[in-house]
Amino acid sequence: YPKIVFHVDACQAIGKMEKEFNYKNVDMFTVAAHKLGGIIGTAALIKKKNLELLPLFSGGGQEYGLRSSTVNVAGAVAFLEALKISLKKDKEHYDAVKLLANHLLDGLKEMEDNFELNVPETINPYIINFSSKNKKSSVIVEALGNAGIMVSSTSACHSSKQKGSYVVKAIGKSDIIANNTIRVSFSYDNTFEEVDTLLTNLKKIIGEIR
């Protein structure tokens, strides 16, 4: 299908995959700085040279005529440094996060009466998704937040408009499981102690919620 332009959202892939991302198989891909430790609000669209895009904003001609406005120099420089570090240490970071993710998965399996995993064993370890079987995930997420633990009940892209995870439904899970997902995002800066704190608070919260 040579007329189709294939774009990939690679925000959770660049610097976070066990295997190198194959750029040759896509026409465009997007990377967000804050996913790599850069400044929030900075991102990049990488495209093949032969693709022509309509300008997002017309005017002064900045960003190669595609997005006119004052260029965020500080954000771009920080983005570049974060990208360099992520690519240089991707294997080291991946291995560290993999250990943390496995520790969390082992702990959740011990609470299988209360939680169900929505990820395969070979999942990219930076994001773990699981569901509460018998409690509202929104209540659990709020209680964790009150304890200083930041997780989410949906993806950030759909937090304001989506009820339940269509992805979890698509892999054959029930409405109860799809409607009560909990999403844990890891960084290489996280520690085993933080995972233990999360597991301890999950056990406590489940016991307190009616």
mmCIF file of C-alpha atoms in Angstrom:
data_model
loop_
_atom_site.group_PDB
_atom_site.id
_atom_site.type_symbol
_atom_site.label_atom_id
_atom_site.label_comp_id
_atom_site.label_asym_id
_atom_site.label_seq_id
_atom_site.Cartn_x
_atom_site.Cartn_y
_atom_site.Cartn_z
ATOM 1 C CA TYR A 1 0.000 0.000 0.000
ATOM 2 C CA PRO A 2 2.506 2.640 -1.172
ATOM 3 C CA LYS A 3 0.097 5.595 -0.806
ATOM 4 C CA ILE A 4 -0.467 5.013 2.906
ATOM 5 C CA VAL A 5 1.622 7.072 5.326
ATOM 6 C CA PHE A 6 2.530 5.008 8.385
ATOM 7 C CA HIS A 7 3.009 7.012 11.587
ATOM 8 C CA VAL A 8 4.137 5.412 14.865
ATOM 9 C CA ASP A 9 3.685 6.859 18.344
ATOM 10 C CA ALA A 10 7.128 5.896 19.661
ATOM 11 C CA CYS A 11 6.946 7.876 22.917
ATOM 12 C CA GLN A 12 7.112 4.711 25.017
ATOM 13 C CA ALA A 13 9.582 2.974 22.706
ATOM 14 C CA ILE A 14 12.618 5.181 22.116
ATOM 15 C CA GLY A 15 15.251 4.397 24.732
ATOM 16 C CA LYS A 16 12.964 1.877 26.411
ATOM 17 C CA MET A 17 12.985 -1.180 24.178
ATOM 18 C CA GLU A 18 15.058 -4.316 24.545
ATOM 19 C CA LYS A 19 15.595 -4.346 20.778
ATOM 20 C CA GLU A 20 16.435 -1.325 18.641
ATOM 21 C CA PHE A 21 13.520 0.482 17.034
ATOM 22 C CA ASN A 22 13.488 -0.132 13.256
ATOM 23 C CA TYR A 23 13.106 3.326 11.745
ATOM 24 C CA LYS A 24 13.149 2.048 8.154
ATOM 25 C CA ASN A 25 9.697 0.477 8.461
ATOM 26 C CA VAL A 26 7.813 3.716 9.220
ATOM 27 C CA ASP A 27 7.206 7.024 7.440
ATOM 28 C CA MET A 28 6.948 9.163 10.565
ATOM 29 C CA PHE A 29 7.302 8.712 14.301
ATOM 30 C CA THR A 30 6.770 10.875 17.365
ATOM 31 C CA VAL A 31 8.879 11.152 20.530
ATOM 32 C CA ALA A 32 7.994 13.116 23.703
ATOM 33 C CA ALA A 33 10.776 14.604 25.829
ATOM 34 C CA HIS A 34 9.157 14.012 29.219
ATOM 35 C CA LYS A 35 9.063 10.254 28.580
ATOM 36 C CA LEU A 36 12.876 10.366 28.537
ATOM 37 C CA GLY A 37 13.405 12.728 31.457
ATOM 38 C CA GLY A 38 13.226 15.936 29.431
ATOM 39 C CA ILE A 39 10.957 18.966 29.914
ATOM 40 C CA ILE A 40 7.181 18.535 29.654
ATOM 41 C CA GLY A 41 5.733 20.178 26.546
ATOM 42 C CA THR A 42 8.620 19.362 24.209
ATOM 43 C CA ALA A 43 8.328 16.719 21.490
ATOM 44 C CA ALA A 44 9.593 15.832 18.030
ATOM 45 C CA LEU A 45 8.070 14.539 14.819
ATOM 46 C CA ILE A 46 10.602 12.729 12.623
ATOM 47 C CA LYS A 47 9.520 12.144 9.030
ATOM 48 C CA LYS A 48 10.881 11.004 5.709
ATOM 49 C CA LYS A 49 12.160 13.847 3.542
ATOM 50 C CA ASN A 50 9.772 13.174 0.673
ATOM 51 C CA LEU A 51 6.668 13.714 2.838
ATOM 52 C CA GLU A 52 5.027 17.139 2.701
ATOM 53 C CA LEU A 53 2.918 18.294 5.653
ATOM 54 C CA LEU A 54 0.456 21.153 6.024
ATOM 55 C CA PRO A 55 1.661 23.751 8.568
ATOM 56 C CA LEU A 56 0.210 23.455 12.058
ATOM 57 C CA PHE A 57 0.445 27.268 12.416
ATOM 58 C CA SER A 58 1.148 29.684 9.580
ATOM 59 C CA GLY A 59 3.214 32.811 10.069
ATOM 60 C CA GLY A 60 6.858 33.442 10.803
ATOM 61 C CA GLY A 61 8.330 30.316 9.273
ATOM 62 C CA GLN A 62 9.836 28.724 12.369
ATOM 63 C CA GLU A 63 10.221 24.936 12.632
ATOM 64 C CA TYR A 64 10.816 24.644 8.858
ATOM 65 C CA GLY A 65 7.551 26.446 8.170
ATOM 66 C CA LEU A 66 5.468 23.769 9.894
ATOM 67 C CA ARG A 67 4.858 25.416 13.281
ATOM 68 C CA SER A 68 5.305 29.152 13.502
ATOM 69 C CA SER A 69 5.958 30.491 17.023
ATOM 70 C CA THR A 70 8.967 31.186 19.204
ATOM 71 C CA VAL A 71 11.201 28.118 19.234
ATOM 72 C CA ASN A 72 11.583 26.519 22.683
ATOM 73 C CA VAL A 73 15.385 26.477 22.718
ATOM 74 C CA ALA A 74 15.743 25.389 26.353
ATOM 75 C CA GLY A 75 13.252 22.572 25.842
ATOM 76 C CA ALA A 76 15.000 21.406 22.672
ATOM 77 C CA VAL A 77 18.448 21.377 24.297
ATOM 78 C CA ALA A 78 17.145 19.484 27.332
ATOM 79 C CA PHE A 79 15.354 17.072 24.993
ATOM 80 C CA LEU A 80 18.577 16.359 23.110
ATOM 81 C CA GLU A 81 20.529 15.684 26.306
ATOM 82 C CA ALA A 82 17.793 13.410 27.665
ATOM 83 C CA LEU A 83 17.711 11.537 24.356
ATOM 84 C CA LYS A 84 21.500 11.080 24.331
ATOM 85 C CA ILE A 85 21.458 9.650 27.863
ATOM 86 C CA SER A 86 18.492 7.379 27.131
ATOM 87 C CA LEU A 87 20.051 5.915 23.991
ATOM 88 C CA LYS A 88 23.481 5.534 25.560
ATOM 89 C CA LYS A 89 22.155 3.777 28.653
ATOM 90 C CA ASP A 90 19.058 2.082 27.209
ATOM 91 C CA LYS A 91 20.243 -1.479 27.988
ATOM 92 C CA GLU A 92 21.320 -0.535 31.531
ATOM 93 C CA HIS A 93 18.038 1.247 32.208
ATOM 94 C CA TYR A 94 15.957 -1.548 30.656
ATOM 95 C CA ASP A 95 17.583 -4.227 32.806
ATOM 96 C CA ALA A 96 17.067 -2.162 35.976
ATOM 97 C CA VAL A 97 13.403 -1.480 35.218
ATOM 98 C CA LYS A 98 12.829 -5.116 34.253
ATOM 99 C CA LEU A 99 13.858 -6.195 37.766
ATOM 100 C CA LEU A 100 11.481 -3.653 39.305
ATOM 101 C CA ALA A 101 8.611 -4.724 37.050
ATOM 102 C CA ASN A 102 9.146 -8.414 37.843
ATOM 103 C CA HIS A 103 9.155 -7.585 41.560
ATOM 104 C CA LEU A 104 5.813 -5.802 41.175
ATOM 105 C CA LEU A 105 4.342 -8.633 39.082
ATOM 106 C CA ASP A 106 5.399 -11.230 41.667
ATOM 107 C CA GLY A 107 3.741 -9.184 44.404
ATOM 108 C CA LEU A 108 0.520 -8.771 42.422
ATOM 109 C CA LYS A 109 0.367 -12.512 41.725
ATOM 110 C CA GLU A 110 0.308 -13.052 45.491
ATOM 111 C CA MET A 111 -2.845 -10.898 45.574
ATOM 112 C CA GLU A 112 -4.584 -12.681 42.703
ATOM 113 C CA ASP A 113 -7.882 -12.758 44.614
ATOM 114 C CA ASN A 114 -7.975 -8.975 44.324
ATOM 115 C CA PHE A 115 -6.013 -8.120 41.168
ATOM 116 C CA GLU A 116 -5.724 -9.431 37.614
ATOM 117 C CA LEU A 117 -2.750 -8.757 35.336
ATOM 118 C CA ASN A 118 -3.462 -7.323 31.879
ATOM 119 C CA VAL A 119 0.068 -7.695 30.521
ATOM 120 C CA PRO A 120 1.982 -10.668 29.086
ATOM 121 C CA GLU A 121 5.211 -11.904 30.638
ATOM 122 C CA THR A 122 7.185 -10.369 27.753
ATOM 123 C CA ILE A 123 5.736 -6.863 28.223
ATOM 124 C CA ASN A 124 7.889 -3.768 27.968
ATOM 125 C CA PRO A 125 8.586 -3.353 31.704
ATOM 126 C CA TYR A 126 8.214 0.425 31.809
ATOM 127 C CA ILE A 127 4.409 0.176 32.082
ATOM 128 C CA ILE A 128 2.491 -2.439 34.068
ATOM 129 C CA ASN A 129 -1.291 -2.630 33.746
ATOM 130 C CA PHE A 130 -3.493 -4.592 36.112
ATOM 131 C CA SER A 131 -7.099 -4.458 37.305
ATOM 132 C CA SER A 132 -8.966 -4.602 40.561
ATOM 133 C CA LYS A 133 -11.390 -7.526 40.545
ATOM 134 C CA ASN A 134 -13.757 -6.322 43.233
ATOM 135 C CA LYS A 135 -12.978 -2.668 44.064
ATOM 136 C CA LYS A 136 -13.200 0.540 42.025
ATOM 137 C CA SER A 137 -9.800 1.423 40.626
ATOM 138 C CA SER A 138 -10.532 5.139 40.986
ATOM 139 C CA VAL A 139 -10.889 4.695 44.751
ATOM 140 C CA ILE A 140 -7.628 2.708 44.926
ATOM 141 C CA VAL A 141 -5.764 5.284 42.828
ATOM 142 C CA GLU A 142 -7.040 8.127 45.027
ATOM 143 C CA ALA A 143 -6.013 6.277 48.201
ATOM 144 C CA LEU A 144 -2.557 5.607 46.764
ATOM 145 C CA GLY A 145 -2.266 9.270 45.846
ATOM 146 C CA ASN A 146 -3.091 10.251 49.416
ATOM 147 C CA ALA A 147 -0.187 8.017 50.463
ATOM 148 C CA GLY A 148 2.145 9.823 48.057
ATOM 149 C CA ILE A 149 2.115 7.078 45.402
ATOM 150 C CA MET A 150 1.342 8.290 41.881
ATOM 151 C CA VAL A 151 -0.361 5.789 39.570
ATOM 152 C CA SER A 152 -3.277 6.188 37.160
ATOM 153 C CA SER A 153 -6.505 4.392 36.354
ATOM 154 C CA THR A 154 -6.404 5.156 32.608
ATOM 155 C CA SER A 155 -3.878 6.293 30.024
ATOM 156 C CA ALA A 156 -3.252 10.035 30.072
ATOM 157 C CA CYS A 157 -4.543 10.299 26.495
ATOM 158 C CA HIS A 158 -8.052 9.181 27.475
ATOM 159 C CA SER A 159 -8.348 10.131 31.137
ATOM 160 C CA SER A 160 -11.064 12.741 30.605
ATOM 161 C CA LYS A 161 -13.320 11.021 28.095
ATOM 162 C CA GLN A 162 -13.007 7.262 28.228
ATOM 163 C CA LYS A 163 -14.790 4.803 30.472
ATOM 164 C CA GLY A 164 -12.900 1.554 30.636
ATOM 165 C CA SER A 165 -9.965 0.404 28.551
ATOM 166 C CA TYR A 166 -10.881 -0.596 25.006
ATOM 167 C CA VAL A 167 -7.485 -2.304 24.767
ATOM 168 C CA VAL A 168 -8.203 -4.526 27.789
ATOM 169 C CA LYS A 169 -11.628 -5.319 26.328
ATOM 170 C CA ALA A 170 -10.003 -6.178 22.993
ATOM 171 C CA ILE A 171 -7.804 -8.846 24.613
ATOM 172 C CA GLY A 172 -10.917 -10.579 25.894
ATOM 173 C CA LYS A 173 -11.254 -9.221 29.428
ATOM 174 C CA SER A 174 -14.623 -8.535 31.082
ATOM 175 C CA ASP A 175 -16.169 -5.083 31.497
ATOM 176 C CA ILE A 176 -15.382 -5.141 35.225
ATOM 177 C CA ILE A 177 -11.693 -5.725 34.525
ATOM 178 C CA ALA A 178 -11.610 -3.181 31.676
ATOM 179 C CA ASN A 179 -13.345 -0.543 33.797
ATOM 180 C CA ASN A 180 -11.023 -0.923 36.797
ATOM 181 C CA THR A 181 -7.516 -0.819 35.387
ATOM 182 C CA ILE A 182 -4.516 0.552 37.266
ATOM 183 C CA ARG A 183 -1.453 1.734 35.371
ATOM 184 C CA VAL A 184 2.027 1.856 36.911
ATOM 185 C CA SER A 185 4.770 3.664 34.989
ATOM 186 C CA PHE A 186 8.394 2.986 35.907
ATOM 187 C CA SER A 187 11.553 5.043 35.611
ATOM 188 C CA TYR A 188 15.114 3.807 36.005
ATOM 189 C CA ASP A 189 15.210 6.116 39.046
ATOM 190 C CA ASN A 190 12.627 3.985 40.873
ATOM 191 C CA THR A 191 13.729 1.558 43.595
ATOM 192 C CA PHE A 192 12.730 -1.813 45.059
ATOM 193 C CA GLU A 193 11.751 0.013 48.249
ATOM 194 C CA GLU A 194 9.217 2.055 46.275
ATOM 195 C CA VAL A 195 7.743 -1.100 44.747
ATOM 196 C CA ASP A 196 7.461 -2.626 48.221
ATOM 197 C CA THR A 197 5.741 0.544 49.434
ATOM 198 C CA LEU A 198 3.239 0.276 46.582
ATOM 199 C CA LEU A 199 2.502 -3.392 47.326
ATOM 200 C CA THR A 200 2.157 -2.756 51.051
ATOM 201 C CA ASN A 201 -0.285 0.085 50.468
ATOM 202 C CA LEU A 202 -2.291 -1.949 47.952
ATOM 203 C CA LYS A 203 -2.783 -4.678 50.564
ATOM 204 C CA LYS A 204 -3.766 -2.096 53.171
ATOM 205 C CA ILE A 205 -6.190 -0.247 50.888
ATOM 206 C CA ILE A 206 -7.894 -3.421 49.690
ATOM 207 C CA GLY A 207 -8.471 -4.403 53.303
ATOM 208 C CA GLU A 208 -9.976 -1.023 54.187
ATOM 209 C CA ILE A 209 -12.268 -0.453 51.188
ATOM 210 C CA ARG A 210 -15.771 -1.868 51.507
#
